[in-house]
Coordinates of C-alpha atoms in Angstrom, one line a residue:
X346 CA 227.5 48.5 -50.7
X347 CA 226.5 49.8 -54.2
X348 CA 229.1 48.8 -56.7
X349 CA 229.1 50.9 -60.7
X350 CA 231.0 50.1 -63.5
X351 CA 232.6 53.2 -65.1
X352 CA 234.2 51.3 -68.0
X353 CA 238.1 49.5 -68.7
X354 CA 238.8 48.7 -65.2
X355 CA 237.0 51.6 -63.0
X356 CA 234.4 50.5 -60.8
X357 CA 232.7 52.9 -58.1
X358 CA 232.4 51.3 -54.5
X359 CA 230.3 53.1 -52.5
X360 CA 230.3 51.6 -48.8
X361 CA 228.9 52.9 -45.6
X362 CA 232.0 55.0 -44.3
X363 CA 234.1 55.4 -47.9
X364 CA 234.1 55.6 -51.5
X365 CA 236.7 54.0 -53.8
X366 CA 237.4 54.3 -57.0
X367 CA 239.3 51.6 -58.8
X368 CA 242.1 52.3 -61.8
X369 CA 240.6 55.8 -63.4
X370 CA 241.1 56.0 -67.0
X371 CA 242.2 59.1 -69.2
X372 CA 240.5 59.9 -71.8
X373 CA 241.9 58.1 -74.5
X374 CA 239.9 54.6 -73.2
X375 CA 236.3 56.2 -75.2
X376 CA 235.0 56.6 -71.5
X377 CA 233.8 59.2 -69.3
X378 CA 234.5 59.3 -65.9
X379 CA 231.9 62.1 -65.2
X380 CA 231.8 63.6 -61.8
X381 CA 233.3 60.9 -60.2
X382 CA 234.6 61.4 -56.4
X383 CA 235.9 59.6 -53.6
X384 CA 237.8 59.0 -50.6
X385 CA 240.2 56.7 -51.8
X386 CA 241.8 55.8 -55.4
X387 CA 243.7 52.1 -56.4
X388 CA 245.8 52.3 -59.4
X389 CA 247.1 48.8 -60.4
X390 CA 249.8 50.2 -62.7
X391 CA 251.3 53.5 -63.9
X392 CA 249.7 53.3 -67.3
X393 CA 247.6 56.3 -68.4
X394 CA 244.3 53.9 -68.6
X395 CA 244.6 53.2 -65.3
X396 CA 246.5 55.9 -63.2
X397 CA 244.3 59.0 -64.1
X398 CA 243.3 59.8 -60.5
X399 CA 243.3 63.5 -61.3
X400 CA 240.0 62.9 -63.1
X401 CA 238.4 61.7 -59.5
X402 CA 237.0 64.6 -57.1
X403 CA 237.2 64.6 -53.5
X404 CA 240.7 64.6 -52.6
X405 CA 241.0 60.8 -52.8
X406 CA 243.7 59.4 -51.1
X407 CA 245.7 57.3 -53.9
X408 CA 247.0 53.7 -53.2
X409 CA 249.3 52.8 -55.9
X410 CA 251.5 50.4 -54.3
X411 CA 252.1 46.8 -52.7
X412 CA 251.4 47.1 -48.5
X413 CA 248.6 47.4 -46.2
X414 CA 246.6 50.1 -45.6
X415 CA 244.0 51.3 -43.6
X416 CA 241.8 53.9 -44.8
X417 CA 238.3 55.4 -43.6
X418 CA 237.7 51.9 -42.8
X419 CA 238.6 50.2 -45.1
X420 CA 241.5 47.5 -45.3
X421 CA 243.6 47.5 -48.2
X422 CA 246.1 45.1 -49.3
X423 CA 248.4 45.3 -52.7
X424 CA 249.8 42.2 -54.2
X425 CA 252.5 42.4 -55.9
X426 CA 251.8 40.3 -59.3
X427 CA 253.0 41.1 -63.3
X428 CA 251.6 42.7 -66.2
X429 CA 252.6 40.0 -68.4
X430 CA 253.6 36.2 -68.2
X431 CA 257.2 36.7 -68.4
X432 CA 258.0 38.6 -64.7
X433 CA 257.3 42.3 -66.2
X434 CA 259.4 41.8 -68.6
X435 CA 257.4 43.0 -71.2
X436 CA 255.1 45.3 -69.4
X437 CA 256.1 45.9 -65.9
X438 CA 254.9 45.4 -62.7
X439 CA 250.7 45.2 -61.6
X440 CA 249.4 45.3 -58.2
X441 CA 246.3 43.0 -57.3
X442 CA 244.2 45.2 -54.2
X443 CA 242.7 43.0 -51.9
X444 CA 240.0 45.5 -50.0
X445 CA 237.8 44.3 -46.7
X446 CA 234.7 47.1 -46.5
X447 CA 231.0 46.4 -45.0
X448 CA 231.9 42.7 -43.9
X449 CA 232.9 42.0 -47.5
X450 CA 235.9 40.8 -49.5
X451 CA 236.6 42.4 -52.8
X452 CA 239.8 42.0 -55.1
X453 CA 240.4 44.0 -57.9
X454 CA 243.1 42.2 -60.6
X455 CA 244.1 45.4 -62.2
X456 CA 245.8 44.1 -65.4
X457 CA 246.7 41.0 -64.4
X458 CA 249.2 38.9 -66.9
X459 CA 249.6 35.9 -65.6
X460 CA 248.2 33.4 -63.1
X461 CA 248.3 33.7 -59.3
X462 CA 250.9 31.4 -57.4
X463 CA 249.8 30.1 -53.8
X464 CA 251.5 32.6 -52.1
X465 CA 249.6 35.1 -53.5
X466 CA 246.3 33.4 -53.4
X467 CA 246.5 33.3 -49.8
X468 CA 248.0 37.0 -49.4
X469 CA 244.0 37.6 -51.3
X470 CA 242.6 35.4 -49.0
X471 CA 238.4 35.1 -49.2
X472 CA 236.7 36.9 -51.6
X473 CA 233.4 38.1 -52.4
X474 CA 233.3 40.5 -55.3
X475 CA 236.2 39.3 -57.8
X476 CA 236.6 41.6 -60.5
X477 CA 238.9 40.5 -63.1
X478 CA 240.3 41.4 -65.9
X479 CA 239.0 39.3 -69.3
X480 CA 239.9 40.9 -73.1
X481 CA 243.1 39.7 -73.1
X482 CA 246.3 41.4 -75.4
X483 CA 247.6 42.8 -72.1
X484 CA 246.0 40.9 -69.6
X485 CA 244.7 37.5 -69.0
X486 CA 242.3 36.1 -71.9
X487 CA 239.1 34.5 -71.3
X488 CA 240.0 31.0 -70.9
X489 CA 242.9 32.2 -67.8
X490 CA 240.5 34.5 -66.5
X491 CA 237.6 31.7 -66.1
X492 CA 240.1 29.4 -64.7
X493 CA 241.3 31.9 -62.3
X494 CA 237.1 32.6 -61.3
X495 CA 236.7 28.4 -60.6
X496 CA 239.9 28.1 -58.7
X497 CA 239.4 31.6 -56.3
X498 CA 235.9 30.7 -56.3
X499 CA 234.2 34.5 -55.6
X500 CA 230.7 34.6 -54.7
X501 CA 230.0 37.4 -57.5
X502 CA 232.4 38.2 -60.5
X503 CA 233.0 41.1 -62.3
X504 CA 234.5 41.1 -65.8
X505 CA 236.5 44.3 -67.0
X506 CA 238.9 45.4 -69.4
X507 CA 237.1 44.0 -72.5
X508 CA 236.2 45.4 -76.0
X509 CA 232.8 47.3 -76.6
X510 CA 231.5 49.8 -79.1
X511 CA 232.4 52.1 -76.7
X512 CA 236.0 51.6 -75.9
X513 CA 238.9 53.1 -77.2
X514 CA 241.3 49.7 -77.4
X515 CA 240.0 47.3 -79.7
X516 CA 242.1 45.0 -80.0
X517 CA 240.8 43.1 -76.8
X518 CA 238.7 40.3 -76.9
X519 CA 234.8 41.3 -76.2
X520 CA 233.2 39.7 -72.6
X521 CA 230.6 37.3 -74.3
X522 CA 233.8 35.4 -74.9
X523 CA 234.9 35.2 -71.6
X524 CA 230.6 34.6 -70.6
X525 CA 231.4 31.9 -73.1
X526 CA 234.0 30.2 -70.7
X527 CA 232.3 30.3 -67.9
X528 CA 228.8 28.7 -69.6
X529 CA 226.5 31.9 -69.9
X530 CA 224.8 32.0 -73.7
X531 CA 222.6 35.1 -72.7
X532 CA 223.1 38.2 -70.0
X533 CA 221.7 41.3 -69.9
X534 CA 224.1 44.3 -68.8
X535 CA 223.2 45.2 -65.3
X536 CA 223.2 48.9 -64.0
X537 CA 224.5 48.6 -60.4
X538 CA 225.2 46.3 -58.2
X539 CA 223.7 46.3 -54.5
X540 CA 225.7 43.6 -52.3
X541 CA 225.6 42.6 -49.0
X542 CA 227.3 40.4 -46.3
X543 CA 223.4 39.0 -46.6
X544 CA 222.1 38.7 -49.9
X545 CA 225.6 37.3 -51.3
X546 CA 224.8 34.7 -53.7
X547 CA 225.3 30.8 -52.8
X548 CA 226.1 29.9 -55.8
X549 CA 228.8 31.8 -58.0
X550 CA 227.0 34.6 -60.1
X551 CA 228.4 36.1 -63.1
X552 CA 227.4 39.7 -63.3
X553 CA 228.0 42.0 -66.6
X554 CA 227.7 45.3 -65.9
X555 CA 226.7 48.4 -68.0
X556 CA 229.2 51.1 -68.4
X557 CA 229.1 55.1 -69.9
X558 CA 227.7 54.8 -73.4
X559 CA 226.2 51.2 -72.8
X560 CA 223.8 50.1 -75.5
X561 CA 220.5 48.0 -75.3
X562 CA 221.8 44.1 -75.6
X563 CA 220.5 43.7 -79.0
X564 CA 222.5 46.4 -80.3
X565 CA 225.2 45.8 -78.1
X566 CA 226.4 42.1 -79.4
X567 CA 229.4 41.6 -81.7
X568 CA 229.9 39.3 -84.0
X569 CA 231.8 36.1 -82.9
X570 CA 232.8 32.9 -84.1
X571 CA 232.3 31.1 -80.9
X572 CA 232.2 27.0 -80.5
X573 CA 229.2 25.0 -80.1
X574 CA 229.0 24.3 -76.1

């Protein structure tokens, strides 16, 4: 499985029978989709940085709702979860996708607001490939998000929706906060990810990817005002 990162919260999952594309983003986000296609879309919310499944080719089919589904074989599970701490209240409903493809467990948080109860851990089950949301403002912050990683315990991580040079919404909190959290001083961006039910890690491995418009590390790191470890 070869896993990209298109920016916000898109990845591109490219198994051996399907392709999925996680939340497309409009425009707006500072990204560029490109010529993205695939055989199936998630959407975690009906916002426009997340729902844009026009801009994916391929006549996806487009999961945008809590169920199962079965699709090209792949297994697909929404959780119903929140986009905020207070039960939507603020900004509605998210779904967390739970997806089995090539002998692997990914979960994709969408915008995640709050933290996971039990019952909703166990509807995610065992996961491989976490990828989960870490800039805060309108989803989980760094320090939630890195306590969320230790307690689903994923072999790999995946941070998204976080401020770069890049991205449109800056107001959110940049990922070497979040890296911060979870004890990693230095990472350089990596281009794809190549996973396997075989050359998982055994030990949890924080991955950062690079996304459209990344920039070499040393010009890529923002200023912060971070605590001594």
């Amino acid at each position: 499985m070869e896993i990209t990162y298109l920016g916000h919260s898109c990845f591109k999952i490219r198994g051996k029978q399907a392709t999925i594309v996680t939340d497309p983003y409009g425009p707006e986000t500072g990204y560029g989709l490109g010529k993205a296609a695939a055989n199936i879309v998630t959407v975690s919310h009906d916002h426009p940085d997340h729902n844009y499944a026009s801009g994916v080719g391929g006549d996806p089919r487009i999961i945008s709702r809590p169920g199962e589904y079965e699709v090209a074989g792949v297994l697909i599970i929404g959780i119903p979860t929140f986009h905020d701490n207070e039960k939507g209240a603020k900004r509605g409903k998210n779904t967390v996708f739970a997806l089995e493809a090539d002998e692997l467990s990914l979960c994709h948080l969408g915008d995640l607001g709050h933290p996971l109860t039990d019952d909703q851990l166990e509807a995610i089950g065992r996961v491989d490939v976490l990828m989960v949301p870490v800039g805060g403002v309108y989803t989980i912050g760094a320090s939630s998000a890195a306590a969320l990683v230790r307690q689903m315990d994923p072999r790999i991580v995946l941070p998204m929706h976080y401020r770069t040079p890049t991205s449109g919404p800056q107001d959110l909190d940049p990922v070497q906060i979040f890296l911060h959290e979870m004890g990693i001083h230095e990472v350089a961006p990596q281009a794809k990810l190549n996973v396997t039910k075989n050359n998982l890690p055994l030990l949890m491995q924080v991955i950062q990817m690079e996304y459209p418009g990344c920039k070499p590390v040393a010009q890529e790191t923002l200023p912060l005002d971070l605590p001594a470890a």
